Amino acid sequence: MAITIQNDTGLITLATCNTEYQMKTDEYGVLLHTYYGAKIYGSDMSETISCRERGFSGNLTVGREEIRSYSLDVLPQEYSCAGSGDYRISGLSVLDSNGGRSCTLRVAGTRTEKGKYSLEGLPHVYDENGEAESLVITMKDPYSALEAELQYSVFEKSDIITRSVRFINNGSEAIQLEKAASLCLDWQFGDYDWLTFYGCHAQERNLQRVPLHHGVQSIGSTRGNSSHHYNPFSILAEKNTDENSGLCFAFSFVYSGEFLMEIEKDQVSQTRLVLGIHPANFSWKLEPGMSFQAPEVILSCSSEGFGKLSRNMHKIIRDNVCRGEWKYKQRPVLINNWEATYFSFDAQKLISIAEESSKLGIEMLVMDDGWFGKREDDYSGLGDWYPNEKKLGCSLKELGEEINKRGMKFGIWFEPESISEDSDLYRSHPEWAVAVPGRDPVLSRNQLVLDISRTDVQDYIIDRMSDVLSNAPISYVKWDMNRSICEKYSASLSADKQGEFAHRFMLGLYRILEELENTFPHVLFEGCSGGGGRFDAGMMYYTPQIWCSDNTDAINRLNIQYGTSFGYPVSTVGAHVSAVPNHQTGRVTPFATRGAVAMSGTFGYELDITKLTDAEKEQIRRQIQRFHKYYELIQRGDYYRLTSPKDPCVIWSFVAPDKNSALITAVSREITANSAPVHFNVPGLDDRRLYNAVFVLPEADDRPLKVIEKISGAALKNGGLTIPVVQWWEYEAWQVEITAAD
Ligand code: GLA
């Protein structure tokens, strides 16, 4: 049983394979957080809590009696509220109709359920195989009609716990939620580092590891989307934690909008983490009888380092967040025309790309930006989702059919959440663009944001896209969003509800995606936001792959894909081989290296294939063969980071879940003359089994350059392998294929 409730002691334990999470309702009805970590087999960890008087801290009062040794300001709690005498960062902040800002939550009941609790209208972890058990703890404010349901699901085998909160107004007057975080988590002891993933457009998810200090540290987004700048995923780790050992915790927000992740180290060096919708642009009027559902957080804990923690996250996202027909189905190797043509193309050009691509084994052509309305550059056309037949030279249906005739599937780009001022849509519905009345809206990439918090606008998008998708043989949609959202304002909301805009925008986005995907279940949707500006578990519920970055430089991608791998599986990582000199960095890298790096993702091409040499085309043919050969291993295998992208040689591996095989890729990022040999260890295989290891240069034919026969899994793990070369060059890539010898 994953969830145990002891009614006599108030102890609640959530148990997974390797971890336990524990709470306890105390004599005052306060829900204490007593433990999260490696197994403790149900022991009551409230024995670690030592109460004593703390000067200047709020104490609990019962009636008018102050309990001076009981201070909410230092007690580890499950969900803390502002205005309760706990002066630390809190999960909930409420504005009452009388202007008061106090809230107190006390346990009123618990219930358990088989399966997963539900979250309406929001992406979430789902339970397909009956693995989950759920717990709902009802908390009530004794002074108001506010109720909060703390929701937990335990995925026992996966070492995953999900959390969320639902707020209900049982009274007759509205209550304003000013902050409604999804997660509040306390650690009484320990000295931690915080690993976050910062970045910018074209350089997303750089790992930053910093020690916690006294005070509040935070990351977040107020850009309308989860953002390139801080990913809504982080890790808290004990100081000595590395890839293979040490205690660490992961937090992934299943949400694509604004978020705040804060950590406070308090007066007695305890740690509290709070994660939820960013309160800066949030305020929700909870009308009588209504409820508000906060988005979900995925939690995992590993005492075997970051590698295990990441693999827990990979598995839950791959198996229980990504959905639909394309979840496990082999995704097509695609070619996208963006870096090949930008806006200047017609049907003939696309057909010529398809013609050449199909000969080499590429399976789908994706027509990017520029096929609709008046769109020759980024100044116009967004919102006018009507094919520009004049520019294309034919209808979309004819183009799709021509591509299909060449044995290729046909995909198409949309940016549904944006609108250009120079568009028919804007001319007929200026009020559909997001703007604050009386002020010029902020432009970004010359465009405005479409107000999809409105149902009429959602309906317009659903209608337009459905029309396009039903009138041409379209198998794939690239769903882009190319700006941040500055003005948090909707012409359709009253002044007292403008604080709801940012979240309503997300609910609108999720509704559009849900409806379109239900209507077009065979279409593969790929997410994108100027590359990886909305690379989050929320979007992965709708788009099982996301264009990871607009930066296609293989060497920069080593860092981007490394950072991404901490929280997200390879099956979600959109990665393409592009031309050299690279369009973002000017760097020239070997074709083989670009292939080896893109192969650790969903794989595709983004170049003018008609301009390649025969030798390069031959490499494409071989790369695709290799990708197909290793598809299962790459997409479903266990991922190991063997070095960091700061090392001169960047190495990672995929190990088959049955431990029958592995694939290692090594890229020389920076070379120095007369350097030491490149050596690495290969964890994850079966210690006692024997394996053959074959070294190959991915650009050559599959002739092995070195074979090691019958080496044990333990030798690979503890002794390792060395790249067999006298000299290897900057940006060169190697792969090692390992297969069971028995
Ligand atoms: C964004 C995407 C690119 C491309 C362009 C088109 O930047 O990330 O891949 O689709 O938009 O405008």
Tab-separated table of N, CA and C and ligand atoms in Angstrom, residues 201 338 343 368-369 375 413 445 478 480 482 528-531 547 550 606, ligand 1:
chain	number	residue	atom	x	y	z
A	201	HIS	N	16.880	33.071	-25.398
A	201	HIS	CA	16.558	32.545	-26.710
A	201	HIS	C	17.829	31.981	-27.357
A	338	TRP	N	12.684	25.742	-42.694
A	338	TRP	CA	12.951	27.084	-42.164
A	338	TRP	C	14.368	27.551	-42.494
A	343	PHE	N	11.483	32.722	-45.398
A	343	PHE	CA	10.134	32.989	-45.931
A	343	PHE	C	10.038	32.783	-47.449
A	368	ASP	N	7.397	25.352	-42.951
A	368	ASP	CA	7.440	26.266	-41.798
A	368	ASP	C	6.716	27.568	-42.120
A	369	ASP	N	7.030	28.590	-41.371
A	369	ASP	CA	6.393	29.909	-41.442
A	369	ASP	C	6.366	30.466	-42.874
A	375	ARG	N	2.441	36.945	-45.852
A	375	ARG	CA	3.526	36.657	-44.903
A	375	ARG	C	4.825	36.448	-45.662
A	413	TRP	N	3.398	24.485	-40.181
A	413	TRP	CA	3.680	25.373	-39.033
A	413	TRP	C	2.485	26.277	-38.752
A	445	ARG	N	9.043	40.948	-32.022
A	445	ARG	CA	9.092	40.375	-33.373
A	445	ARG	C	7.960	40.967	-34.226
A	478	LYS	N	3.565	21.982	-36.310
A	478	LYS	CA	4.546	22.626	-35.418
A	478	LYS	C	3.833	23.830	-34.807
A	480	ASP	N	3.925	26.971	-32.753
A	480	ASP	CA	4.941	27.934	-32.320
A	480	ASP	C	4.325	29.052	-31.488
A	482	ASN	N	5.968	32.939	-30.637
A	482	ASN	CA	7.229	33.655	-30.799
A	482	ASN	C	7.372	34.971	-30.058
A	528	CYS	N	6.733	24.432	-29.772
A	528	CYS	CA	7.859	25.317	-30.091
A	528	CYS	C	7.521	26.686	-29.526
A	529	SER	N	8.522	27.398	-29.062
A	529	SER	CA	8.311	28.795	-28.707
A	529	SER	C	9.652	29.476	-28.920
A	530	GLY	N	9.880	29.907	-30.191
A	530	GLY	CA	11.203	30.421	-30.532
A	530	GLY	C	12.235	29.394	-30.089
A	531	GLY	N	11.996	28.129	-30.440
A	531	GLY	CA	12.799	27.019	-29.918
A	531	GLY	C	12.219	26.609	-28.572
A	547	TRP	N	10.427	21.527	-30.104
A	547	TRP	CA	11.665	22.051	-30.708
A	547	TRP	C	12.492	22.647	-29.568
A	550	ASP	N	16.172	27.139	-30.969
A	550	ASP	CA	16.423	27.648	-32.326
A	550	ASP	C	17.900	27.537	-32.671
A	606	GLU	N	17.281	20.304	-41.212
A	606	GLU	CA	16.814	21.683	-41.318
A	606	GLU	C	17.815	22.397	-42.214
B	1	GLA	C1	10.509	30.339	-34.460
B	1	GLA	C2	10.838	28.870	-34.510
B	1	GLA	C3	11.617	28.559	-35.767
B	1	GLA	C4	10.789	28.952	-36.958
B	1	GLA	C5	10.420	30.421	-36.860
B	1	GLA	C6	9.445	30.818	-37.951
B	1	GLA	O1	11.644	31.101	-34.262
B	1	GLA	O2	11.529	28.471	-33.373
B	1	GLA	O3	11.950	27.205	-35.822
B	1	GLA	O4	9.646	28.157	-37.015
B	1	GLA	O5	9.815	30.732	-35.631
B	1	GLA	O6	9.065	32.127	-37.869
